[in-house]
CSV table of C-alpha atoms in Angstrom, one decimal:
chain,number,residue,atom,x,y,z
A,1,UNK,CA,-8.3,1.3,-2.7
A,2,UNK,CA,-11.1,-0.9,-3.6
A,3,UNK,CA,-8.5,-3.6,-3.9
A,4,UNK,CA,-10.9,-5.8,-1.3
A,5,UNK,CA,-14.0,-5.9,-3.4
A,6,UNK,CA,-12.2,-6.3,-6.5
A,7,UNK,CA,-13.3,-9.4,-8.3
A,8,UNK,CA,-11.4,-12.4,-9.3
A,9,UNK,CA,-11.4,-14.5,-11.9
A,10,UNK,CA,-10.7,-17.6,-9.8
A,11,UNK,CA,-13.0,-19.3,-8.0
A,12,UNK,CA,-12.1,-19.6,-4.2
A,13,UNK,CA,-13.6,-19.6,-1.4
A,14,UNK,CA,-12.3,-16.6,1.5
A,15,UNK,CA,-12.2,-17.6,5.0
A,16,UNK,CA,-11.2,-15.4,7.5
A,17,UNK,CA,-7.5,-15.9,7.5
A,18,UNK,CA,-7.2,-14.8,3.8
A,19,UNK,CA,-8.4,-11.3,4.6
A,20,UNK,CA,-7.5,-7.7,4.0
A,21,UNK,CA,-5.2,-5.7,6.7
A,22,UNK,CA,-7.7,-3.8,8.4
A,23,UNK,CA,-4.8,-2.0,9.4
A,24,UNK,CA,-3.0,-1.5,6.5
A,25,UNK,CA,-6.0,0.3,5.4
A,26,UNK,CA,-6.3,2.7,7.8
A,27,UNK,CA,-2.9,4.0,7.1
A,28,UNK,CA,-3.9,4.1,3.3
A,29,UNK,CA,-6.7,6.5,4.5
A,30,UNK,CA,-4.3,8.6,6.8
A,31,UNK,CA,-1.8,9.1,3.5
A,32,UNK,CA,-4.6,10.5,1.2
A,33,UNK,CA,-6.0,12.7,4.0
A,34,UNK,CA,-2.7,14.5,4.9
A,35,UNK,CA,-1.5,14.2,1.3
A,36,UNK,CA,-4.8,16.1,0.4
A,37,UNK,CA,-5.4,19.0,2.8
A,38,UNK,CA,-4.7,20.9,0.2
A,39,UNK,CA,-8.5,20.8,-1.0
A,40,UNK,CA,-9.5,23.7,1.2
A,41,UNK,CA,-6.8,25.7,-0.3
A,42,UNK,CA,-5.8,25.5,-3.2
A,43,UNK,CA,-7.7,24.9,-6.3
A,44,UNK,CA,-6.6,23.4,-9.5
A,45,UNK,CA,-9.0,21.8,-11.6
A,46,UNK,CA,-11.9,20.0,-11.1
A,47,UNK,CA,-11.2,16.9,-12.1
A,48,UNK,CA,-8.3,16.9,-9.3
A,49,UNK,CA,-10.1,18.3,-6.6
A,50,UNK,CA,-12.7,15.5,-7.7
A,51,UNK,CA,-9.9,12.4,-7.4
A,52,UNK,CA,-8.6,14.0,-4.2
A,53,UNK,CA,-12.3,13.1,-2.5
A,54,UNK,CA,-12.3,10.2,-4.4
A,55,UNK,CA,-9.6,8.8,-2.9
A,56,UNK,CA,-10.3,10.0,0.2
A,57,UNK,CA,-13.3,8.9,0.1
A,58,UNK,CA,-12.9,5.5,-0.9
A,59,UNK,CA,-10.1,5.0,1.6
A,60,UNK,CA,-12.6,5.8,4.6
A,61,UNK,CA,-15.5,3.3,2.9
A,62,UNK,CA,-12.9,0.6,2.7
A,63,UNK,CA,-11.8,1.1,6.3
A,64,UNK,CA,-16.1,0.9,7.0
A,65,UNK,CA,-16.4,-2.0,5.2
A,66,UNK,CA,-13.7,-3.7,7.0
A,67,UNK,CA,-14.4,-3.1,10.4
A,68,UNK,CA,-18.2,-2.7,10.0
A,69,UNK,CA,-20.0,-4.5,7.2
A,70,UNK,CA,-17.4,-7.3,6.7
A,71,UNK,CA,-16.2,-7.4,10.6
A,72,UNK,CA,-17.5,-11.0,10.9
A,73,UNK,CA,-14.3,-12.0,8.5
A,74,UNK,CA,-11.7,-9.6,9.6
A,75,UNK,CA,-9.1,-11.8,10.6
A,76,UNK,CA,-7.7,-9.1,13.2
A,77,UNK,CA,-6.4,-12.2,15.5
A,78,UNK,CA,-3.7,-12.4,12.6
A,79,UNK,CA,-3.7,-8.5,12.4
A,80,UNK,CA,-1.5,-7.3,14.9
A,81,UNK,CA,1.8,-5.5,13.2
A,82,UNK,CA,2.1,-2.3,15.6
A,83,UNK,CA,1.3,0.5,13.4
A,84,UNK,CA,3.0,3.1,15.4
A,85,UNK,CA,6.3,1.9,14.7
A,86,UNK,CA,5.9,3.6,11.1
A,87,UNK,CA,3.4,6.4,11.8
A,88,UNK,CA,6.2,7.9,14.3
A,89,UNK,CA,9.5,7.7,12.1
A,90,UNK,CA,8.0,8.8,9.5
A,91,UNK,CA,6.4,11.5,11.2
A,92,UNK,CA,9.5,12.7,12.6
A,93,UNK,CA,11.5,12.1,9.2
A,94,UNK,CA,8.5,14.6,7.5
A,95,UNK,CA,9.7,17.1,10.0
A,96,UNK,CA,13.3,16.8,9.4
A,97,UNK,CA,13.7,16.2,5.5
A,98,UNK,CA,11.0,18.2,3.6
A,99,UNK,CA,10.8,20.6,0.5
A,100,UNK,CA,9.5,23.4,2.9
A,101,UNK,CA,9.0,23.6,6.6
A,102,UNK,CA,5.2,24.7,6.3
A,103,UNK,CA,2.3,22.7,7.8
A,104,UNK,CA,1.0,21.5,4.4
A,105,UNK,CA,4.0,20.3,3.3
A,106,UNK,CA,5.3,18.7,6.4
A,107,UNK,CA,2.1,16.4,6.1
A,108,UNK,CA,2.1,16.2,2.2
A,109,UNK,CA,6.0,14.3,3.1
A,110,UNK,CA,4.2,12.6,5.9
A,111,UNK,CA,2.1,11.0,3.6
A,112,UNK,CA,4.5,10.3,0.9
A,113,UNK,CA,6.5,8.4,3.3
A,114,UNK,CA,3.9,6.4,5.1
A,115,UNK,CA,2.6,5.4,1.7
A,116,UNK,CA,5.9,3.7,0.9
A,117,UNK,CA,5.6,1.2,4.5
A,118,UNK,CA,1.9,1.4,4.7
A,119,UNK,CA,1.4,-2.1,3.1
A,120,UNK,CA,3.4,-3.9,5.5
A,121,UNK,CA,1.0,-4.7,7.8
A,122,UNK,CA,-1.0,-6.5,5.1
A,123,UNK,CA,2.0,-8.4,4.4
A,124,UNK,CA,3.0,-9.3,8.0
A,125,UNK,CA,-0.2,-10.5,8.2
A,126,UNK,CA,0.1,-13.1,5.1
A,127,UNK,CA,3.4,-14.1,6.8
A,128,UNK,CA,1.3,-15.0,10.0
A,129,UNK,CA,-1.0,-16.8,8.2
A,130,UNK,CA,1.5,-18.3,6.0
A,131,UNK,CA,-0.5,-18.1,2.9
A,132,UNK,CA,-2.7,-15.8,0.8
A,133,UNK,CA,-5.4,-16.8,-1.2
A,134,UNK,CA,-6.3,-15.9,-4.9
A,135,UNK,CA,-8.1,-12.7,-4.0
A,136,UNK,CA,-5.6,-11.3,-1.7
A,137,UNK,CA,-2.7,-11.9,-4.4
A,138,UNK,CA,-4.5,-9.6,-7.1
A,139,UNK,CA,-5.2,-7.3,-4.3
A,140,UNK,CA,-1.3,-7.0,-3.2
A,141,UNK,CA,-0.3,-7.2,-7.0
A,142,UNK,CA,-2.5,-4.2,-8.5
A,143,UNK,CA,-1.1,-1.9,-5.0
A,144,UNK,CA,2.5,-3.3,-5.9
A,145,UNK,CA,1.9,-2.2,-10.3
A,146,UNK,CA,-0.2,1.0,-8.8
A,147,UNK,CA,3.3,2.5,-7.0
A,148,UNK,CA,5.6,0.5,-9.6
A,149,UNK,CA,3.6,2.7,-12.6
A,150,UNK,CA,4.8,5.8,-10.6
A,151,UNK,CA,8.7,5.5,-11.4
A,152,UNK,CA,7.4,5.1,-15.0
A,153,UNK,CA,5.7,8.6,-14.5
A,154,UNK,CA,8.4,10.2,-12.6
A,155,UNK,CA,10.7,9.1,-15.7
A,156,UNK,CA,8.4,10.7,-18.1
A,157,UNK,CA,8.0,13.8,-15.9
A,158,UNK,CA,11.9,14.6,-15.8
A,159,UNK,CA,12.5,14.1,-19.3
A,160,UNK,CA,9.5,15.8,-20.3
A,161,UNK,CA,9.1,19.0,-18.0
A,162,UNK,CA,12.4,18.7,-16.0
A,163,UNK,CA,10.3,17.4,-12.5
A,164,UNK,CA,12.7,15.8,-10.0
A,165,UNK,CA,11.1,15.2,-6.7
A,166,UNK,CA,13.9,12.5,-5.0
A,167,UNK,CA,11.9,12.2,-1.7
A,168,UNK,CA,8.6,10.9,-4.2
A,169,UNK,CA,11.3,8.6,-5.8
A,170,UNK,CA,13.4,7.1,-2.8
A,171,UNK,CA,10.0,6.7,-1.1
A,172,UNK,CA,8.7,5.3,-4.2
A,173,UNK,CA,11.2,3.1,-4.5
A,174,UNK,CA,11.7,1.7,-0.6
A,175,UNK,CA,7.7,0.8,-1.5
A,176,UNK,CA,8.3,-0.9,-4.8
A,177,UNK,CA,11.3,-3.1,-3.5
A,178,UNK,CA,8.9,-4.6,-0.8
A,179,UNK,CA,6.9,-6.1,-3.4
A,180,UNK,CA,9.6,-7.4,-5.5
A,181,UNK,CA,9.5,-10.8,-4.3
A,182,UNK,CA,5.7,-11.5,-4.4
A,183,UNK,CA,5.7,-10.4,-7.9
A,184,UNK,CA,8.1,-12.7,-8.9
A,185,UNK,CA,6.1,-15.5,-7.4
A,186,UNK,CA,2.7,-14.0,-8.4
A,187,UNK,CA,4.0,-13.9,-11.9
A,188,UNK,CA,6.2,-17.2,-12.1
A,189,UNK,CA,3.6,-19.5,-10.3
A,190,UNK,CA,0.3,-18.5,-11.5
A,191,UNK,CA,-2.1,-15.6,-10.4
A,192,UNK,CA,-5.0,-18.3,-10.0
A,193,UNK,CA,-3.1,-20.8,-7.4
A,194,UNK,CA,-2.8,-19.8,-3.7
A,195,UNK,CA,0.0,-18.7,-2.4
A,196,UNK,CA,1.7,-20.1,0.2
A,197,UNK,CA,4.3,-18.6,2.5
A,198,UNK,CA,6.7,-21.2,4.0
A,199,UNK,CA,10.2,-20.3,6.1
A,200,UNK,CA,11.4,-16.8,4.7
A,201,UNK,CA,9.0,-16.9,1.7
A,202,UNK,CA,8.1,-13.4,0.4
A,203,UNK,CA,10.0,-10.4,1.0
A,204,UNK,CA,13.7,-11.2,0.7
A,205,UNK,CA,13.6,-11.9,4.7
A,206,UNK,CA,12.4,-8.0,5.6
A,207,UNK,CA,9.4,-9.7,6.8
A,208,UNK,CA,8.8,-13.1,5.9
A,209,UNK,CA,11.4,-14.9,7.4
A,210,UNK,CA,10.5,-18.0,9.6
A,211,UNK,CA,12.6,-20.0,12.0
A,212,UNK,CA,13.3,-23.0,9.3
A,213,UNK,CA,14.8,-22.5,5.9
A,214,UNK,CA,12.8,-22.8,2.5
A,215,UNK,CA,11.2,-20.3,0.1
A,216,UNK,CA,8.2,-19.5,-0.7
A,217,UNK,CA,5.8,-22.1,-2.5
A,218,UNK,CA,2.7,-22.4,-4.1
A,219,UNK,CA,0.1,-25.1,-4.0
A,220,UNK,CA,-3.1,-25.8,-6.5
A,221,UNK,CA,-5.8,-25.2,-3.2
């Protein structure tokens, strides 16, 4: 989750309204901190236990850096999608459709479907701004090729060992669908050109829709 500091190959310049979601980022840190409770019981090797604070870790330094270090360029005007309206349904979903009614895995489910919805506010907030710059795109592409590598590695799992977790893969896939319109334009129109959202640009219409009609464009800026 250091997609914010990542560099780019592109020169631009990143005013405020190109900015991460500070709020997409806080839910990123409440997935990997309910998906990995399991640190304080369970012990597997330690190299995972190592990723596990990794990613916990990181997820709680990018939050920092967002709302601390960097808060002179959050854009949180433009940040506004109402976060509860996922953390509760999915909440309640993790109680009703788990592997196991048991604490751990009630919040292990909890995190695997918040994952799957967690970047939305970062993409309600490039459909207020109506555009994303360079750095932003690579951002929301390496999150979108991140999940999209896991229903390669479910794939190999079940032919492999026989693994077949379908509330990893529905979730999975609900996640990877949201993305399938920006990759086609990240791909099609050239990572190094800003993206511009116009009138029900990205997204299919799930988010992106504006009152006039029109897709999504991009423009050399």
């Amino acid at each position: 989750n250091w997609g914010p500091l990542a560099p780019t190959s592109c020169p631009v310049s990143l005013p405020p309204r190109a900015g991460i979601s500070g709020k997409s980022q806080i839910l990123f840190a409440v997935v990997f901190t309910t998906r990995y409770l399991d640190l304080v019981t369970n012990f597997i090797s330690f190299y995972n236990t190592s990723m596990k604070v990794v990613y916990i870790a990181c997820s709680y330094a990018t939050v920092w850096l967002i709302y601390s270090k960097f808060k002179a360029t959050y854009d949180g005007n433009h940040d506004t999608f109402r976060v509860e309206f996922l953390v509760v349904p999915t909440a309640v979903l993790a109680f009703l459709v788990n592997h196991d009614f048991t604490p751990l895995e009630i919040l292990w489910t909890f995190s695997i479907y918040l994952e799957s919805v967690a970047i939305l506010p970062q993409l309600f907030m490039v459909s207020k701004t109506g555009e994303a710059e360079t750095i932003t795109s690579h951002y929301l592409f390496a999150l979108g090729i991140y999940r999209t590598l896991y229903l390669f590695n479910w794939i190999w799992r079940y032919q492999q060992e026989g693994f077949f977790d379908l509330i990893a893969i529905v979730a999975g896939l609900v996640q990877t669908i949201l993305y399938c319109d920006f990759f086609y334009l990240y791909i099609t129109k050239g990572a190094c050109w800003r993206l511009v959202i116009r009138a029900g640009g990205l997204g299919a219409g799930l988010l992106w829709s504006l009152p006039s009609s029109g897709r999504g464009v991009v423009s050399s800026g």
